PDB file of C-alpha atoms in Angstrom:
ATOM      1  CA  UNK A   1     -94.831 -17.763  41.991  1.00  0.00           C
ATOM      2  CA  UNK A   2     -98.545 -18.068  42.845  1.00  0.00           C
ATOM      3  CA  UNK A   3     -97.724 -20.475  45.679  1.00  0.00           C
ATOM      4  CA  UNK A   4     -95.360 -17.927  47.277  1.00  0.00           C
ATOM      5  CA  UNK A   5     -98.078 -15.251  47.056  1.00  0.00           C
ATOM      6  CA  UNK A   6    -100.594 -17.548  48.771  1.00  0.00           C
ATOM      7  CA  UNK A   7     -98.112 -18.434  51.533  1.00  0.00           C
ATOM      8  CA  UNK A   8     -97.225 -14.768  52.073  1.00  0.00           C
ATOM      9  CA  UNK A   9    -100.913 -13.890  52.217  1.00  0.00           C
ATOM     10  CA  UNK A  10    -101.592 -16.687  54.737  1.00  0.00           C
ATOM     11  CA  UNK A  11     -98.659 -15.569  56.872  1.00  0.00           C
ATOM     12  CA  UNK A  12     -99.935 -11.990  56.802  1.00  0.00           C
ATOM     13  CA  UNK A  13    -103.403 -13.163  57.823  1.00  0.00           C
ATOM     14  CA  UNK A  14    -101.939 -15.274  60.628  1.00  0.00           C
ATOM     15  CA  UNK A  15     -99.804 -12.359  61.866  1.00  0.00           C
ATOM     16  CA  UNK A  16    -102.767 -10.033  61.768  1.00  0.00           C
ATOM     17  CA  UNK A  17    -104.908 -12.477  63.798  1.00  0.00           C
ATOM     18  CA  UNK A  18    -102.046 -12.916  66.240  1.00  0.00           C
ATOM     19  CA  UNK A  19    -101.751  -9.123  66.720  1.00  0.00           C
ATOM     20  CA  UNK A  20    -105.516  -8.771  67.109  1.00  0.00           C
ATOM     21  CA  UNK A  21    -105.555 -11.521  69.751  1.00  0.00           C
ATOM     22  CA  UNK A  22    -102.701  -9.915  71.690  1.00  0.00           C
ATOM     23  CA  UNK A  23    -104.397  -6.510  71.521  1.00  0.00           C
ATOM     24  CA  UNK A  24    -107.682  -7.973  72.786  1.00  0.00           C
ATOM     25  CA  UNK A  25    -105.869  -9.703  75.649  1.00  0.00           C
ATOM     26  CA  UNK A  26    -104.180  -6.432  76.643  1.00  0.00           C
ATOM     27  CA  UNK A  27    -107.491  -4.572  76.598  1.00  0.00           C
ATOM     28  CA  UNK A  28    -109.142  -7.236  78.769  1.00  0.00           C
ATOM     29  CA  UNK A  29    -106.219  -7.212  81.190  1.00  0.00           C
ATOM     30  CA  UNK A  30    -106.380  -3.425  81.486  1.00  0.00           C
ATOM     31  CA  UNK A  31    -110.128  -3.495  82.140  1.00  0.00           C
ATOM     32  CA  UNK A  32    -109.702  -6.149  84.834  1.00  0.00           C
ATOM     33  CA  UNK A  33    -107.028  -4.065  86.542  1.00  0.00           C
ATOM     34  CA  UNK A  34    -109.199  -0.944  86.301  1.00  0.00           C
ATOM     35  CA  UNK A  35    -112.191  -2.688  87.856  1.00  0.00           C
ATOM     36  CA  UNK A  36    -110.093  -4.080  90.704  1.00  0.00           C
ATOM     37  CA  UNK A  37    -108.807  -0.566  91.519  1.00  0.00           C
ATOM     38  CA  UNK A  38    -112.241   1.053  91.466  1.00  0.00           C
ATOM     39  CA  UNK A  39    -114.404   1.424  94.578  1.00  0.00           C
ATOM     40  CA  UNK A  40    -116.609  -1.486  95.542  1.00  0.00           C
ATOM     41  CA  UNK A  41    -120.377  -1.514  95.825  1.00  0.00           C
ATOM     42  CA  UNK A  42    -119.936  -1.362  99.612  1.00  0.00           C
ATOM     43  CA  UNK A  43    -118.756   2.254  99.385  1.00  0.00           C
ATOM     44  CA  UNK A  44    -121.550   4.683 100.294  1.00  0.00           C
ATOM     45  CA  UNK A  45    -120.603   6.992  97.444  1.00  0.00           C
ATOM     46  CA  UNK A  46    -118.938   5.301  94.496  1.00  0.00           C
ATOM     47  CA  UNK A  47    -115.827   7.072  93.345  1.00  0.00           C
ATOM     48  CA  UNK A  48    -116.061   9.850  95.912  1.00  0.00           C
ATOM     49  CA  UNK A  49    -113.112   8.417  97.815  1.00  0.00           C
ATOM     50  CA  UNK A  50    -110.841   8.842  94.809  1.00  0.00           C
ATOM     51  CA  UNK A  51    -112.208  12.172  93.668  1.00  0.00           C
ATOM     52  CA  UNK A  52    -111.951  13.903  97.024  1.00  0.00           C
ATOM     53  CA  UNK A  53    -108.725  12.356  98.264  1.00  0.00           C
ATOM     54  CA  UNK A  54    -110.378  10.855 101.354  1.00  0.00           C
ATOM     55  CA  UNK A  55    -112.009  14.092 102.502  1.00  0.00           C
ATOM     56  CA  UNK A  56    -115.451  13.180 103.871  1.00  0.00           C
ATOM     57  CA  UNK A  57    -117.323  16.305 102.777  1.00  0.00           C
ATOM     58  CA  UNK A  58    -116.987  19.118 100.296  1.00  0.00           C
ATOM     59  CA  UNK A  59    -119.202  22.118  99.596  1.00  0.00           C
ATOM     60  CA  UNK A  60    -120.780  20.208  96.699  1.00  0.00           C
ATOM     61  CA  UNK A  61    -121.854  16.723  97.797  1.00  0.00           C
ATOM     62  CA  UNK A  62    -123.299  13.870  95.739  1.00  0.00           C
ATOM     63  CA  UNK A  63    -125.723  11.689  97.677  1.00  0.00           C
ATOM     64  CA  UNK A  64    -124.755   8.031  97.683  1.00  0.00           C
ATOM     65  CA  UNK A  65    -126.888   4.921  97.857  1.00  0.00           C
ATOM     66  CA  UNK A  66    -128.370   4.378 101.306  1.00  0.00           C
ATOM     67  CA  UNK A  67    -127.639   7.899 102.518  1.00  0.00           C
ATOM     68  CA  UNK A  68    -130.214  10.229 104.021  1.00  0.00           C
ATOM     69  CA  UNK A  69    -130.025  13.913 104.836  1.00  0.00           C
ATOM     70  CA  UNK A  70    -129.658  12.921 108.481  1.00  0.00           C
ATOM     71  CA  UNK A  71    -126.641  10.662 107.838  1.00  0.00           C
ATOM     72  CA  UNK A  72    -125.040  13.296 105.602  1.00  0.00           C
ATOM     73  CA  UNK A  73    -125.677  15.949 108.245  1.00  0.00           C
ATOM     74  CA  UNK A  74    -124.020  13.773 110.900  1.00  0.00           C
ATOM     75  CA  UNK A  75    -121.118  12.906 108.611  1.00  0.00           C
ATOM     76  CA  UNK A  76    -120.429  16.478 107.478  1.00  0.00           C
ATOM     77  CA  UNK A  77    -121.550  18.406 110.532  1.00  0.00           C
ATOM     78  CA  UNK A  78    -124.101  20.549 108.691  1.00  0.00           C
ATOM     79  CA  UNK A  79    -127.575  20.586 110.279  1.00  0.00           C
ATOM     80  CA  UNK A  80    -128.905  23.117 107.735  1.00  0.00           C
ATOM     81  CA  UNK A  81    -128.784  21.079 104.524  1.00  0.00           C
ATOM     82  CA  UNK A  82    -132.478  21.561 103.687  1.00  0.00           C
ATOM     83  CA  UNK A  83    -132.257  25.320 104.141  1.00  0.00           C
ATOM     84  CA  UNK A  84    -129.263  25.582 101.805  1.00  0.00           C
ATOM     85  CA  UNK A  85    -130.895  23.485  99.078  1.00  0.00           C
ATOM     86  CA  UNK A  86    -134.206  24.945  97.891  1.00  0.00           C
ATOM     87  CA  UNK A  87    -134.443  22.253  95.187  1.00  0.00           C
ATOM     88  CA  UNK A  88    -135.121  19.670  97.932  1.00  0.00           C
ATOM     89  CA  UNK A  89    -138.893  19.898  98.328  1.00  0.00           C
ATOM     90  CA  UNK A  90    -139.270  16.748 100.428  1.00  0.00           C
ATOM     91  CA  UNK A  91    -136.400  15.879 102.811  1.00  0.00           C
ATOM     92  CA  UNK A  92    -137.501  12.226 102.705  1.00  0.00           C
ATOM     93  CA  UNK A  93    -137.161  12.098  98.918  1.00  0.00           C
ATOM     94  CA  UNK A  94    -133.369  11.977  98.632  1.00  0.00           C
ATOM     95  CA  UNK A  95    -131.886   9.650  96.025  1.00  0.00           C
ATOM     96  CA  UNK A  96    -128.401   8.547  94.930  1.00  0.00           C
ATOM     97  CA  UNK A  97    -126.823  11.039  92.565  1.00  0.00           C
ATOM     98  CA  UNK A  98    -128.638  14.065  93.990  1.00  0.00           C
ATOM     99  CA  UNK A  99    -126.240  17.005  94.194  1.00  0.00           C
ATOM    100  CA  UNK A 100    -126.543  19.117  97.312  1.00  0.00           C
ATOM    101  CA  UNK A 101    -124.693  22.091  98.757  1.00  0.00           C
ATOM    102  CA  UNK A 102    -123.393  21.770 102.280  1.00  0.00           C
ATOM    103  CA  UNK A 103    -121.226  23.803 104.593  1.00  0.00           C
ATOM    104  CA  UNK A 104    -118.840  21.153 105.943  1.00  0.00           C
ATOM    105  CA  UNK A 105    -118.315  21.158 109.698  1.00  0.00           C
ATOM    106  CA  UNK A 106    -120.399  24.328 110.098  1.00  0.00           C
ATOM    107  CA  UNK A 107    -122.578  22.863 112.795  1.00  0.00           C
ATOM    108  CA  UNK A 108    -120.152  20.560 114.539  1.00  0.00           C
ATOM    109  CA  UNK A 109    -119.873  22.939 117.528  1.00  0.00           C
ATOM    110  CA  UNK A 110    -123.686  22.885 117.925  1.00  0.00           C
ATOM    111  CA  UNK A 111    -123.826  19.140 118.640  1.00  0.00           C
TER     112      UNK A 111
END
């Protein structure tokens, strides 16, 4: 009787390890798929493409790496970004993640 209990316990341990291994493999596979579907580091604003459905500018804009107020102004057509954002004290001190308010395409007729 004790031998059957030991075998049943070993089989339960083996099944539990097998399930844990399969679960870990599924989690790793899902994370690999997720990372391959996410934006690359070459994107100027990570994730913005997915969040805004390929619209270049919205009223609330998050500055991406390598962007300046000048490039954002050209991209969105708003030459008055500094005036609309009193929290920007130095126009040269713009960093990734900074949230700014813009009026998309407001100045495109002025160019």
